[in-house]
Amino acid sequence: MEAIISAFKGIRDWVVFTDKRVIAVNVQGMTGKKRDFTSLPYSHIQAYSVETAGRFDLDAELEMWFSGLGKVKLEFASGVDIRAIGQFIAGRIL
């Protein structure tokens, strides 16, 4: 079994954190009916960084580097506690 820990919706995209992986949902096309689902297991994260929202930069960012995939960048609204997400990621990979 896999449990959802938290989920966040951007303007069009979604990010779901489970106890085993991150699932990034990229909504594509004009109608938004086409979607790309990317499964990113915590076990393949080599490094990560968080960037908090600022006064002029209103979104927070999470960047993760995966073995065999490279860098994945996820953006979150300014109200999201990106530090808590970083701590959650750290708990899964360390």
CSV table of C-alpha atoms in Angstrom, one decimal:
chain,number,residue,atom,x,y,z
A,1,MET,CA,0.0,0.0,0.0
A,2,GLU,CA,1.0,3.6,-0.6
A,3,ALA,CA,-0.3,6.5,1.4
A,4,ILE,CA,-0.7,10.1,0.3
A,5,ILE,CA,1.0,12.5,2.7
A,6,SER,CA,0.1,15.8,1.0
A,7,ALA,CA,-0.9,17.2,-2.4
A,8,PHE,CA,-0.5,20.7,-3.9
A,9,LYS,CA,-2.2,22.3,-6.9
A,10,GLY,CA,-0.6,25.0,-8.9
A,11,ILE,CA,-2.3,27.0,-11.6
A,12,ARG,CA,-2.5,23.9,-13.8
A,13,ASP,CA,-0.1,21.3,-12.4
A,14,TRP,CA,-0.2,19.1,-9.3
A,15,VAL,CA,2.4,17.6,-7.0
A,16,VAL,CA,1.5,14.7,-4.8
A,17,PHE,CA,3.8,13.4,-2.0
A,18,THR,CA,3.3,9.9,-0.9
A,19,ASP,CA,5.2,7.8,1.6
A,20,LYS,CA,7.2,6.2,-1.3
A,21,ARG,CA,7.6,8.9,-4.0
A,22,VAL,CA,6.7,12.3,-5.5
A,23,ILE,CA,4.2,12.3,-8.3
A,24,ALA,CA,4.4,15.3,-10.6
A,25,VAL,CA,1.3,15.9,-12.8
A,26,ASN,CA,2.0,18.2,-15.7
A,27,VAL,CA,-1.2,19.4,-17.4
A,28,GLN,CA,-0.6,20.0,-21.1
A,29,GLY,CA,-2.4,21.4,-24.1
A,30,MET,CA,-5.0,24.1,-24.5
A,31,THR,CA,-7.9,22.1,-23.0
A,32,GLY,CA,-5.9,20.5,-20.2
A,33,LYS,CA,-7.1,17.1,-21.0
A,34,LYS,CA,-3.6,15.8,-21.8
A,35,ARG,CA,-1.6,15.0,-18.6
A,36,ASP,CA,1.9,13.8,-18.0
A,37,PHE,CA,2.4,11.8,-14.8
A,38,THR,CA,6.0,11.5,-13.5
A,39,SER,CA,6.9,9.1,-10.6
A,40,LEU,CA,9.9,10.2,-8.7
A,41,PRO,CA,11.0,7.7,-6.0
A,42,TYR,CA,12.7,9.2,-2.9
A,43,SER,CA,15.3,6.4,-3.1
A,44,HIS,CA,16.7,8.0,-6.3
A,45,ILE,CA,17.1,11.6,-5.0
A,46,GLN,CA,20.8,12.5,-4.8
A,47,ALA,CA,20.3,16.1,-3.7
A,48,TYR,CA,17.6,18.7,-3.2
A,49,SER,CA,17.2,22.4,-2.5
A,50,VAL,CA,14.4,24.7,-1.4
A,51,GLU,CA,13.9,28.3,-2.2
A,52,THR,CA,11.3,30.3,-0.2
A,53,ALA,CA,9.0,32.9,-1.7
A,54,GLY,CA,10.1,36.5,-1.5
A,55,ARG,CA,8.7,39.9,-1.8
A,56,PHE,CA,8.9,40.1,-5.6
A,57,ASP,CA,9.3,36.4,-6.4
A,58,LEU,CA,5.9,35.0,-5.2
A,59,ASP,CA,6.5,31.3,-5.7
A,60,ALA,CA,8.5,28.9,-3.6
A,61,GLU,CA,10.6,26.2,-5.4
A,62,LEU,CA,11.8,22.7,-4.7
A,63,GLU,CA,14.6,21.3,-6.9
A,64,MET,CA,15.6,17.7,-6.7
A,65,TRP,CA,18.4,15.9,-8.5
A,66,PHE,CA,17.8,12.3,-9.4
A,67,SER,CA,20.2,9.6,-10.5
A,68,GLY,CA,19.6,8.8,-14.2
A,69,LEU,CA,17.2,11.7,-14.6
A,70,GLY,CA,18.8,15.0,-13.7
A,71,LYS,CA,17.2,18.0,-12.1
A,72,VAL,CA,13.4,18.3,-11.5
A,73,LYS,CA,12.1,21.7,-10.5
A,74,LEU,CA,8.7,22.1,-8.8
A,75,GLU,CA,7.0,25.5,-8.1
A,76,PHE,CA,4.6,26.2,-5.2
A,77,ALA,CA,2.4,29.1,-4.3
A,78,SER,CA,3.8,31.5,-1.7
A,79,GLY,CA,1.5,30.2,1.0
A,80,VAL,CA,3.0,26.7,1.0
A,81,ASP,CA,5.4,25.9,3.8
A,82,ILE,CA,8.4,24.9,1.6
A,83,ARG,CA,10.6,24.4,4.6
A,84,ALA,CA,8.3,21.7,5.9
A,85,ILE,CA,8.4,20.0,2.5
A,86,GLY,CA,12.2,20.2,2.6
A,87,GLN,CA,12.2,18.6,6.0
A,88,PHE,CA,9.9,15.9,4.8
A,89,ILE,CA,12.2,15.1,1.8
A,90,ALA,CA,15.2,15.0,4.2
A,91,GLY,CA,13.4,12.5,6.4
A,92,ARG,CA,12.9,10.3,3.4
A,93,ILE,CA,16.3,10.4,1.9
A,94,LEU,CA,18.7,10.6,4.9
